XYZ file of C-alpha atoms in Angstrom:
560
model
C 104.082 104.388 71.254
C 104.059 108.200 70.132
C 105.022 110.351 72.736
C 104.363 114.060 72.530
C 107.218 116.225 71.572
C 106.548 119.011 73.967
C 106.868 117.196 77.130
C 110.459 117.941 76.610
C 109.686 121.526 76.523
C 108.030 121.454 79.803
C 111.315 119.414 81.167
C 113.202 122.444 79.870
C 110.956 124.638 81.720
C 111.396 123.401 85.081
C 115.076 122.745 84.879
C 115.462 126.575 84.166
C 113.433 128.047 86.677
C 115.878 125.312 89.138
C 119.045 127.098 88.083
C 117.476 130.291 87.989
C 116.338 129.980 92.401
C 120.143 129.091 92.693
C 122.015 132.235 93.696
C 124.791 133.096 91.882
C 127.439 133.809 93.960
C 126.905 130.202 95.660
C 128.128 128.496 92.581
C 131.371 126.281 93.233
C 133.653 124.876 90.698
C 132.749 121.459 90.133
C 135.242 118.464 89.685
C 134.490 116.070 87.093
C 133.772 112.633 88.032
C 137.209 110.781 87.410
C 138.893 113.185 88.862
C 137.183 113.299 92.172
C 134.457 110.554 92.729
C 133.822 111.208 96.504
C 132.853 114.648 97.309
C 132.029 114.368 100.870
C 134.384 116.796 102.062
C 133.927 119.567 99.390
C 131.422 121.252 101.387
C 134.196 121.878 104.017
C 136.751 122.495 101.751
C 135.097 124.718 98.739
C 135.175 128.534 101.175
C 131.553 129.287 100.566
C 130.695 128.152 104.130
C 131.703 130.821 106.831
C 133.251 129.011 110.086
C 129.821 129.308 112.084
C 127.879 128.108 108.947
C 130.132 124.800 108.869
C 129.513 124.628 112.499
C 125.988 124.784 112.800
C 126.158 122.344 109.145
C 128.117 119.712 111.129
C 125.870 119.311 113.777
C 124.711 116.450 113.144
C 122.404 115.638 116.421
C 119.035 117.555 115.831
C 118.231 117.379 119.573
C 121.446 119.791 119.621
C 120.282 122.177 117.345
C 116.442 122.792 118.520
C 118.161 122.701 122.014
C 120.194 126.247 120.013
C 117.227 127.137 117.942
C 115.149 127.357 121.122
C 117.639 129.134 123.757
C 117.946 131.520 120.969
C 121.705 130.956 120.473
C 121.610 130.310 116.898
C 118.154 132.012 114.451
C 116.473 130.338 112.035
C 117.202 132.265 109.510
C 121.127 131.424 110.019
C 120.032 128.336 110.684
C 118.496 127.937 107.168
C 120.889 130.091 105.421
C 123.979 127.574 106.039
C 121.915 124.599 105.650
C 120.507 126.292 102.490
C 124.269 127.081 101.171
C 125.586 123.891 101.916
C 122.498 121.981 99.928
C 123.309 123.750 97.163
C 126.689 122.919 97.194
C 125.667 119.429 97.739
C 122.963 119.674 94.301
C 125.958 121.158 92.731
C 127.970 118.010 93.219
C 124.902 115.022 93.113
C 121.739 116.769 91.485
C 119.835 115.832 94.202
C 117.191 118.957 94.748
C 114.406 119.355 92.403
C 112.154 122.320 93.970
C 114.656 125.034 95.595
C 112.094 128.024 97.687
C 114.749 129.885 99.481
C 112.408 133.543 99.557
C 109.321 131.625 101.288
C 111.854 129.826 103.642
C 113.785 132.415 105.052
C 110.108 134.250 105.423
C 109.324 131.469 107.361
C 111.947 131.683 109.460
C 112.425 135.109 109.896
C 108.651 135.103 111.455
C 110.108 132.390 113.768
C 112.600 134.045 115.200
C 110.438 137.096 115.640
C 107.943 135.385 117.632
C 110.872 133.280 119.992
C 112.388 137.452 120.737
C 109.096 138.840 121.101
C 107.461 136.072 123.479
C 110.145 134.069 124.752
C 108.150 130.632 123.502
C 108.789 128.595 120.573
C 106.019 128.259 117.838
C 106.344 124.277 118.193
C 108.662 121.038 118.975
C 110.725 121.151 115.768
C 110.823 125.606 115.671
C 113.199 126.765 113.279
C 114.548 123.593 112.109
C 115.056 123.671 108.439
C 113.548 120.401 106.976
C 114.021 118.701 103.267
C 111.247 116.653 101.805
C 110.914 114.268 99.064
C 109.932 115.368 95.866
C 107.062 113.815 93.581
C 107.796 113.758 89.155
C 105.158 111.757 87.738
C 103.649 113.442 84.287
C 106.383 116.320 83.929
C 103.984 119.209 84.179
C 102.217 118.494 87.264
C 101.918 120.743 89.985
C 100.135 120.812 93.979
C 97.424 122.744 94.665
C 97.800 122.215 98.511
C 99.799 121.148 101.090
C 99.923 117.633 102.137
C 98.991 116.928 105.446
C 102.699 115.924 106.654
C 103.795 119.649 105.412
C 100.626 121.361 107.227
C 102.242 119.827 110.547
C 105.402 120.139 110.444
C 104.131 124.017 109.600
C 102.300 123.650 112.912
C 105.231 122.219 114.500
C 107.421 125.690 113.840
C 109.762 124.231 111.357
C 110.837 125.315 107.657
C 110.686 123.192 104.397
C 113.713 124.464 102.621
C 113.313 122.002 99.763
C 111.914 119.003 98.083
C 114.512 116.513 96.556
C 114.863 114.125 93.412
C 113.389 110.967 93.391
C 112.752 108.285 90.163
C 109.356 108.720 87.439
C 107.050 106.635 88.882
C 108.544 106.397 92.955
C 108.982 102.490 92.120
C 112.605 102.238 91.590
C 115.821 101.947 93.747
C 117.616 104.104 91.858
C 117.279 108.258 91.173
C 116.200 109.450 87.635
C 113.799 110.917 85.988
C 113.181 113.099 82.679
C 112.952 116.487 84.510
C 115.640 116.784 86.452
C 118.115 113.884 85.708
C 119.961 111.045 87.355
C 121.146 111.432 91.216
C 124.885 110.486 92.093
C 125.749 109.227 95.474
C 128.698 111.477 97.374
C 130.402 108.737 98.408
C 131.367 107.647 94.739
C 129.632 109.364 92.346
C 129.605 106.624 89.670
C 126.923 104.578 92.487
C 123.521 105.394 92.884
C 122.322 106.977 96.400
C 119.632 104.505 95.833
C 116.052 105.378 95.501
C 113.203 106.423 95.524
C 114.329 108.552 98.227
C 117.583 109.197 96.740
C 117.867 113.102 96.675
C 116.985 112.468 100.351
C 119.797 110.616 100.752
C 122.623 112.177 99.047
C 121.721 115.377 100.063
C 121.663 114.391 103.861
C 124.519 112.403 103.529
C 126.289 115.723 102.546
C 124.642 117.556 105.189
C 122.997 119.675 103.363
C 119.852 119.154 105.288
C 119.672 118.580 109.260
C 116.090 116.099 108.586
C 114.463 114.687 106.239
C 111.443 113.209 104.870
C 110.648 110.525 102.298
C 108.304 107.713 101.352
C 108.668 103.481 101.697
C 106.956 101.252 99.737
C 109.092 98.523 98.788
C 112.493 100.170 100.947
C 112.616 103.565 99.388
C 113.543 105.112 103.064
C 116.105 102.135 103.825
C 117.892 101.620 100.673
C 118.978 105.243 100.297
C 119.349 105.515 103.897
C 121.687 102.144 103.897
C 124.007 103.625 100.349
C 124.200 106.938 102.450
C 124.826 106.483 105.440
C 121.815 107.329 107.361
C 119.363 106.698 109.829
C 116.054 106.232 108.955
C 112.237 104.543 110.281
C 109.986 102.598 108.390
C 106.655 103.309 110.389
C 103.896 100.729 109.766
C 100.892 101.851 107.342
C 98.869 104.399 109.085
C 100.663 105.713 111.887
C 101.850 108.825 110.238
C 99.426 111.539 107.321
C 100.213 110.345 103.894
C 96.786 112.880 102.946
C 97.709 114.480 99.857
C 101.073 113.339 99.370
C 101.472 112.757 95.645
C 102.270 109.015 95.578
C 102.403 106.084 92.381
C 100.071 103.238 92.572
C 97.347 105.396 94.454
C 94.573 103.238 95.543
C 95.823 100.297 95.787
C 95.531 99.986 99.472
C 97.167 95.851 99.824
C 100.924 97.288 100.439
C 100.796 100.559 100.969
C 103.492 103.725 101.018
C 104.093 105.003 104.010
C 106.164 108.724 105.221
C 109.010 108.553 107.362
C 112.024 110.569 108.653
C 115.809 110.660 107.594
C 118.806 111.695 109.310
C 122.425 111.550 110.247
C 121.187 111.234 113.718
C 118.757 108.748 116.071
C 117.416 111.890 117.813
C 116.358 113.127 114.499
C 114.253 109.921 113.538
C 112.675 110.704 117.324
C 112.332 113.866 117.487
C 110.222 113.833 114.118
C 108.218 111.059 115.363
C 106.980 112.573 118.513
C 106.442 116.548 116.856
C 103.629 114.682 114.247
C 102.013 112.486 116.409
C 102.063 115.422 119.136
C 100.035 117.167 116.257
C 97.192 114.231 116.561
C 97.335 114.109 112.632
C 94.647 111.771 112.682
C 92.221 114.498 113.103
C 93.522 115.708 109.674
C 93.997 112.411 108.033
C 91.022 109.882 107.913
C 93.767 106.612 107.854
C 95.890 107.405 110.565
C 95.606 105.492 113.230
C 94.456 107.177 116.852
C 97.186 106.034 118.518
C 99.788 108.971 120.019
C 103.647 108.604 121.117
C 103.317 105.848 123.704
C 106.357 105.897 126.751
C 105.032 102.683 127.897
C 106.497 101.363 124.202
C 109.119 103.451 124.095
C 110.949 102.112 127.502
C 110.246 98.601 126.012
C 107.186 98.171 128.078
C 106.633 94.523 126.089
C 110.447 94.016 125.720
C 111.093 93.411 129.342
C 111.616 96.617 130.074
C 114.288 99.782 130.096
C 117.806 97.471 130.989
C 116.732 94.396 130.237
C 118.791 91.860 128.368
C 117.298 91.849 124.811
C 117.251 89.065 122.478
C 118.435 89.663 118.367
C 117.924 86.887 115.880
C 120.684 88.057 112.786
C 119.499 86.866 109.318
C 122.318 86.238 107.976
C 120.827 85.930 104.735
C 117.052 85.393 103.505
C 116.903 82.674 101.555
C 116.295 84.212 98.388
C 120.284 86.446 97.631
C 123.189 86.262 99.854
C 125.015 89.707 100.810
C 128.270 91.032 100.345
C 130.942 90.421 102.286
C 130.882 94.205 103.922
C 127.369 93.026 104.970
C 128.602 90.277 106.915
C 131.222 91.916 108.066
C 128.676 94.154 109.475
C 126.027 91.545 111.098
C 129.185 90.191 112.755
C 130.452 93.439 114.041
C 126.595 94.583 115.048
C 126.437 90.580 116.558
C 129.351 90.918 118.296
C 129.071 94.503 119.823
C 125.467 93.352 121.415
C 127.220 89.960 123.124
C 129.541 92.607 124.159
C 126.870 94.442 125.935
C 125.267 91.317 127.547
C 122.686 90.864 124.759
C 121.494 87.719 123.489
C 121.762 87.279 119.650
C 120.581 84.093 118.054
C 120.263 83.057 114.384
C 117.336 83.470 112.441
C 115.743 81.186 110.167
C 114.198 82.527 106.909
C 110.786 81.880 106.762
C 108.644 81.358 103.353
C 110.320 84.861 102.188
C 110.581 84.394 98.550
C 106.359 83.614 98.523
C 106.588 86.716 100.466
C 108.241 88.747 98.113
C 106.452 87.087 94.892
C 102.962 88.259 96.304
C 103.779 91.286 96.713
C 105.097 92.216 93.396
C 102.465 90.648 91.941
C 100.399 92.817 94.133
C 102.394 96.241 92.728
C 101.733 95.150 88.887
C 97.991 94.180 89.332
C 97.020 96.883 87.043
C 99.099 96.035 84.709
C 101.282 98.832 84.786
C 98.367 101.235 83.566
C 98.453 103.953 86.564
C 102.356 104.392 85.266
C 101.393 104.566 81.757
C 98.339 107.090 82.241
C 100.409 109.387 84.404
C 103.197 109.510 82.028
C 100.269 109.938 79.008
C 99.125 113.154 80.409
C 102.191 114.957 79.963
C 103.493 112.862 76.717
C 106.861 111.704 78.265
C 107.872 108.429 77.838
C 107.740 105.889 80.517
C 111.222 104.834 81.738
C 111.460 101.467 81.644
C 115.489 100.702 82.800
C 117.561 102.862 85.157
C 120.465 101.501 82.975
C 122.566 105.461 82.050
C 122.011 106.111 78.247
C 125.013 106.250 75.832
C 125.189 110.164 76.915
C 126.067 109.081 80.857
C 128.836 106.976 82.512
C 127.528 103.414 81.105
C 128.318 100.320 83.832
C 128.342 97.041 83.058
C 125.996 94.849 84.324
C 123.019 92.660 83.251
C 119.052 93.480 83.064
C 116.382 92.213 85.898
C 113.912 90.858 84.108
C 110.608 91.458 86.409
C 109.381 88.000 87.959
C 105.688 88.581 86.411
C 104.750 90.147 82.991
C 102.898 93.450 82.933
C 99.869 91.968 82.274
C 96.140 92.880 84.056
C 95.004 91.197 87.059
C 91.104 90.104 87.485
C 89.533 91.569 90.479
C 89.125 87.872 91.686
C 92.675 87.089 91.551
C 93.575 90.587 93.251
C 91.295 89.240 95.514
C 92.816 86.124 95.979
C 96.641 87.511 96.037
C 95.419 89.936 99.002
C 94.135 86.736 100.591
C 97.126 84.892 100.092
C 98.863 88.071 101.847
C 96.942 87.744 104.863
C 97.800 83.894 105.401
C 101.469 84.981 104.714
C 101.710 87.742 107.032
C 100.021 84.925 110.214
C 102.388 82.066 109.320
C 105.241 84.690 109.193
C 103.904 86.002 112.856
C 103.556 82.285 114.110
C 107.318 81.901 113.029
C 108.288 84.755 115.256
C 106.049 83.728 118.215
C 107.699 80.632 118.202
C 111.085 81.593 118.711
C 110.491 82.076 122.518
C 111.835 78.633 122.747
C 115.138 79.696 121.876
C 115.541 83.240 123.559
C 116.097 82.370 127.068
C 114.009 85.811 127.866
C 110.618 84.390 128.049
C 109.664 86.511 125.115
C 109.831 85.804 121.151
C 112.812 87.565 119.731
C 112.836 91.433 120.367
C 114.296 91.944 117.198
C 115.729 90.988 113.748
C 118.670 92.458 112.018
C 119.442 91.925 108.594
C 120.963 93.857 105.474
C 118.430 96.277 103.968
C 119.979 95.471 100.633
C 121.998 92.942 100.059
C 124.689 95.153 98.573
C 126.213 98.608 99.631
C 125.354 101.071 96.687
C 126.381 100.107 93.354
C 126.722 101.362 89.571
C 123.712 103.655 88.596
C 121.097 100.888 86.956
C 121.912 98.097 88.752
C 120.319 98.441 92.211
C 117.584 95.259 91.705
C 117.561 93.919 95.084
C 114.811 94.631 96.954
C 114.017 91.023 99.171
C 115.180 92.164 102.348
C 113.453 95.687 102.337
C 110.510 94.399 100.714
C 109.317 91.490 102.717
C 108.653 94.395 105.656
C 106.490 96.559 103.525
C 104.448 93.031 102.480
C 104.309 91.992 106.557
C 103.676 96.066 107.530
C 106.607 95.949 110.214
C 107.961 98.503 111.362
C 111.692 98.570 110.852
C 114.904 100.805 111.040
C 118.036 101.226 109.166
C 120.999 102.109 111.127
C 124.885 102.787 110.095
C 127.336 100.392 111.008
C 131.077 100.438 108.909
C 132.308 101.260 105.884
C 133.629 98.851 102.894
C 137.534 98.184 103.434
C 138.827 96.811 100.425
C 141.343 95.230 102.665
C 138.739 92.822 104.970
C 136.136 92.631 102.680
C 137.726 90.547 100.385
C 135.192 88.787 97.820
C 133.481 85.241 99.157
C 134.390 82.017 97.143
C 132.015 81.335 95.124
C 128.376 79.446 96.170
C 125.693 77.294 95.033
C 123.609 80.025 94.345
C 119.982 80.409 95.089
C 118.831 81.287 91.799
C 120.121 83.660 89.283
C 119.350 87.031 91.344
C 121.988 85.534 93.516
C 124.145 84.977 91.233
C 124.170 88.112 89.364
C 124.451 89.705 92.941
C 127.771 87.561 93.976
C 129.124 88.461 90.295
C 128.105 92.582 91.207
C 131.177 92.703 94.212
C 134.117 94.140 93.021
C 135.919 95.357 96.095
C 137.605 98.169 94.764
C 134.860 99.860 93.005
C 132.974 99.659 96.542
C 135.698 100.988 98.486
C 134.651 103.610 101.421
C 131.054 103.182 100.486
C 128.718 102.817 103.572
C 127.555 99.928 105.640
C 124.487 100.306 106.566
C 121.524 97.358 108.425
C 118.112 96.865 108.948
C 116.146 96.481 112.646
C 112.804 94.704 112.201
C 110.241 95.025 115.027
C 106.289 93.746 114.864
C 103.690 96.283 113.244
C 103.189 99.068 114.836
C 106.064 98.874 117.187
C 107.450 102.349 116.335
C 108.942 103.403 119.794
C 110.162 100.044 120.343
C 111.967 99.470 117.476
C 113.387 103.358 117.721
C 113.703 102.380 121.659
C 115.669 99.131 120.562
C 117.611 100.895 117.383
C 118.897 103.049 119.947
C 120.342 99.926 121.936
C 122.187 98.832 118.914
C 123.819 102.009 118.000
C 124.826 102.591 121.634
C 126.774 98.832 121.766
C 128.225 99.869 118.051
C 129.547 103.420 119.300
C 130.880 101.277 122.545
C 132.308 98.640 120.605
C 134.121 100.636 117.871
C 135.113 103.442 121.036
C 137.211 99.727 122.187
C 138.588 100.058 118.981
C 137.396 96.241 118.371
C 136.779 97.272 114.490
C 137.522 99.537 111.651
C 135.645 101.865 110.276
């Protein structure tokens, strides 16, 4: 296929006018990768932080800092300025911004703080907070003519985009790369991706470069990144939050569709986001959303026996389809343990039909035959990237190609038809498997929750993130689900399995992947899976989980 020469052009275009918003004198020297793979603590370490900027960066709680913003103890411009510096010293060391608007930002906030002085009142729930959001590079030239929905509220809700971050071309890849702005690197080792296709997300928050963030899930873009990096993050269920005129692959196909959600180092961040939109009743700006505001009743566990009660976990130890790495484990039994520690019930749960699951909905996602990727790429000229494998010019990793379980060929409207039917009788036997584990939970209720690896891997080599089972089967059922932060790998427990009878050769390629010292140090992190639209719940019982981890590792019962 002929590809037109000038898309490169453009490329060059937007990379420049990048550098060009960086200030100069916030440049940093820059180690090369072998010599310094993590850079986690460079932002601490490099002097362009003042003392107060690397304690307002630090806080990591974002209850904490509105609680400043609002008393007035700390501005929102300051507030922006250090959280601006130190994501710039983060981009320095991952790539991960794309869109850097410090002028309008500091406007923003400088109009803020004017209005706290002059009338005592904040301008909304999340005033002055400095929020990241997920960028959008489809054809290379394309630009918004609006704001989406999502950034009109959280305009309304008094805080200040800073920047939008670097995800894959086409928003349907694990992984971080694209033809305008380049491959992201995770902090933790730079030769791993952050994941994707909220990856800039990811390593920038990871780095603290950003106090929140937001990014898109359709197949575990929020939770893989969120899992390599560290973070907390929420998988709402489709509808709940605006998605309105955010720029999105695959648009209108409606059978598994991408959803918005928030990022953070902390729980009250994923909370506090929630409850500022859906104060803003966005579905009187959003036709989809579903009329349904922050409910109390669901978030003290009104259908979960209530705030105190003992909750039961089922732990899927593995789904059926690829078994996890032995820092996964590690971490189910840590998170198993640490809930019997803090008189939960945790039970075993039994896969259920997920590779069907998982096979309808990527056949689902290439319906079309991969023509929406195709014509956005066409109208710039660029290529369509077609492996996240680095090119001779970057770090090469060994490893071995996915080949994708169904060929790129055009579904009939009657077998669309017939795959979103097939959905629907997936999605009731998959409920009447959960309903039926009230005969095993002693609590007179099904199973509260699941918990489960979001990927069956911590992050690994750039182009070789292909696991997506565990993420996707909750996009293909629409439950809601978390990802939380458990351990890091220690080359020293985690010591590679023997080997298996695998489940096919996903799995094996997977068990072959774990190498424990390349891994060392990464993060840890697992998934919570509630019923659709259980949003507070799940937060409600996410909560619960991190509270018997802190406990549990405060007993000093595990390594970090």
């Amino acid at each position: 296929m002929e590809y037109n020469a000038n898309w490169k052009t453009v490329c060059h275009q937007k990379l420049k006018r990048q550098h060009e918003s960086i200030p100069r004198e916030w440049l940093i020297p820059v180690p090369s990768l072998r010599e310094r793979p993590n850079v986690m603590d460079i932002p601490a370490t490099c002097g362009l932080l003042t003392a107060r900027e690397l304690m307002i960066t630090e806080t990591t709680d974002v209850g904490v800092i509105l609680e400043k913003l609002g008393a007035a103890e700390w501005t929102s411009v300051e507030t922006t300025t250090a959280f601006y510096k130190r994501a710039i010293i983060a981009h320095q060391l991952t790539n991960c911004l794309t869109e850097i608007f410090v002028d309008r930002a500091l406007a923003k906030a400088r109009y803020l703080d004017e209005v706290l002085e002059r009338t005592g009142k904040v301008v909304g729930p999340l005033h002055g907070l400095p929020i990241s959001l997920k960028g959008y590079v489809s054809g290379v030239g394309n630009y918004a003519d609006n704001d989406s929905v999502i950034v009109e509220i959280l305009y309304q809700c008094g805080a200040v985009p800073f920047v939008r971050t670097n995800v894959p071309q086409t928003l349907m890849w694990g992984e971080t790369y694209n033809h305008v702005f380049g491959r992201t690197l995770n902090p933790y080792n730079r030769s791993l991706t952050p994941g994707g296709s909220s990856g800039g997300e990811g390593a920038l928050l990871a780095m603290k470069g950003s106090p929140l963030g937001v990014g898109t899930d359709i197949g575990g873009s929020l939770r893989i990144p969120s899992a390599f990096c560290g973070l907390y993050t929420l998988r709402p269920s489709y509808a709940r939050l605006p998605y309105y005129g955010a720029a999105n692959a695959l648009s209108g196909q409606e059978s598994i569709t991408s959803v918005l959600g928030p990022m953070a180092n902390s729980l009250s961040g994923v909370k506090d986001f929630m409850t500022a939109v859906l104060g803003k009743r966005p579905w009187n700006l959003d036709p989809v959303v579903i009329r349904k505001p922050w409910d109390e009743d669901e978030w003290n566990l009104c259908e979960h026996g209530g705030v105190g009660a003992k909750i039961c976990f089922a732990m899927m130890w593995d789904n059926g389809v690829v078994r996890p790495h032995p820092p996964l484990v590690r971490a189910m039994q840590t998170t198993k343990a640490a809930l019997e520690k803090a008189g939960h019930k945790v039970i075993d749960w039994e896969p259920h039909r997920h590779l069907e699951i998982y096979k309808n909905a990527e056949s689902i996602f290439v319906a079309d035959g991969n023509h929406d990727y195709r014509t956005e790429c066409a109208k710039s000229g660029e290529p369509l990237i077609e492996t996240m494998v680095p090119s001779v010019e970057e770090e090469t990793a060994e490893g071995y190609e996915f080949e994708p379980p169904h060929p790129f060929v055009k579904t009939l409207v009657g077998e669309l038809w017939r795959l979103h039917d097939e959905k629907r009788e997936l999605r009731k036997s998959h409920l009447d498997h959960w309903q039926k584990t009230v005969y095993r939970t002693d609590t007179g209720r099904p199973v509260d929750a699941i918990i489960s690896p979001a990927v069956a891997y911590t992050a690994v080599p750039h182009g070789l993130n292909t696991d997506s089972f565990y993420t996707t089967l909750c996009n293909a059922l629409d439950y809601t689900t978390s990802v939380f932060p458990v351990t890091h790998v220690d080359p020293k427990v985690d010591l590679p399995h023997e080997p298996h009878d695998f489940y096919n050769h996903e799995d094996e390629a997977v068990y072959k992947l774990y190498k424990t010292d390349l891994f060392a140090g990464c993060p840890v992190g697992l998934q919570l899976i509630g019923k659709t639209l259980e949003e507070e719940a799940v937060l409600r019982l996410t909560y619960i989980v991190d509270d018997a981890l802190k406990k549990w590792k405060a007993a000093g019962a595990y390594s970090t």
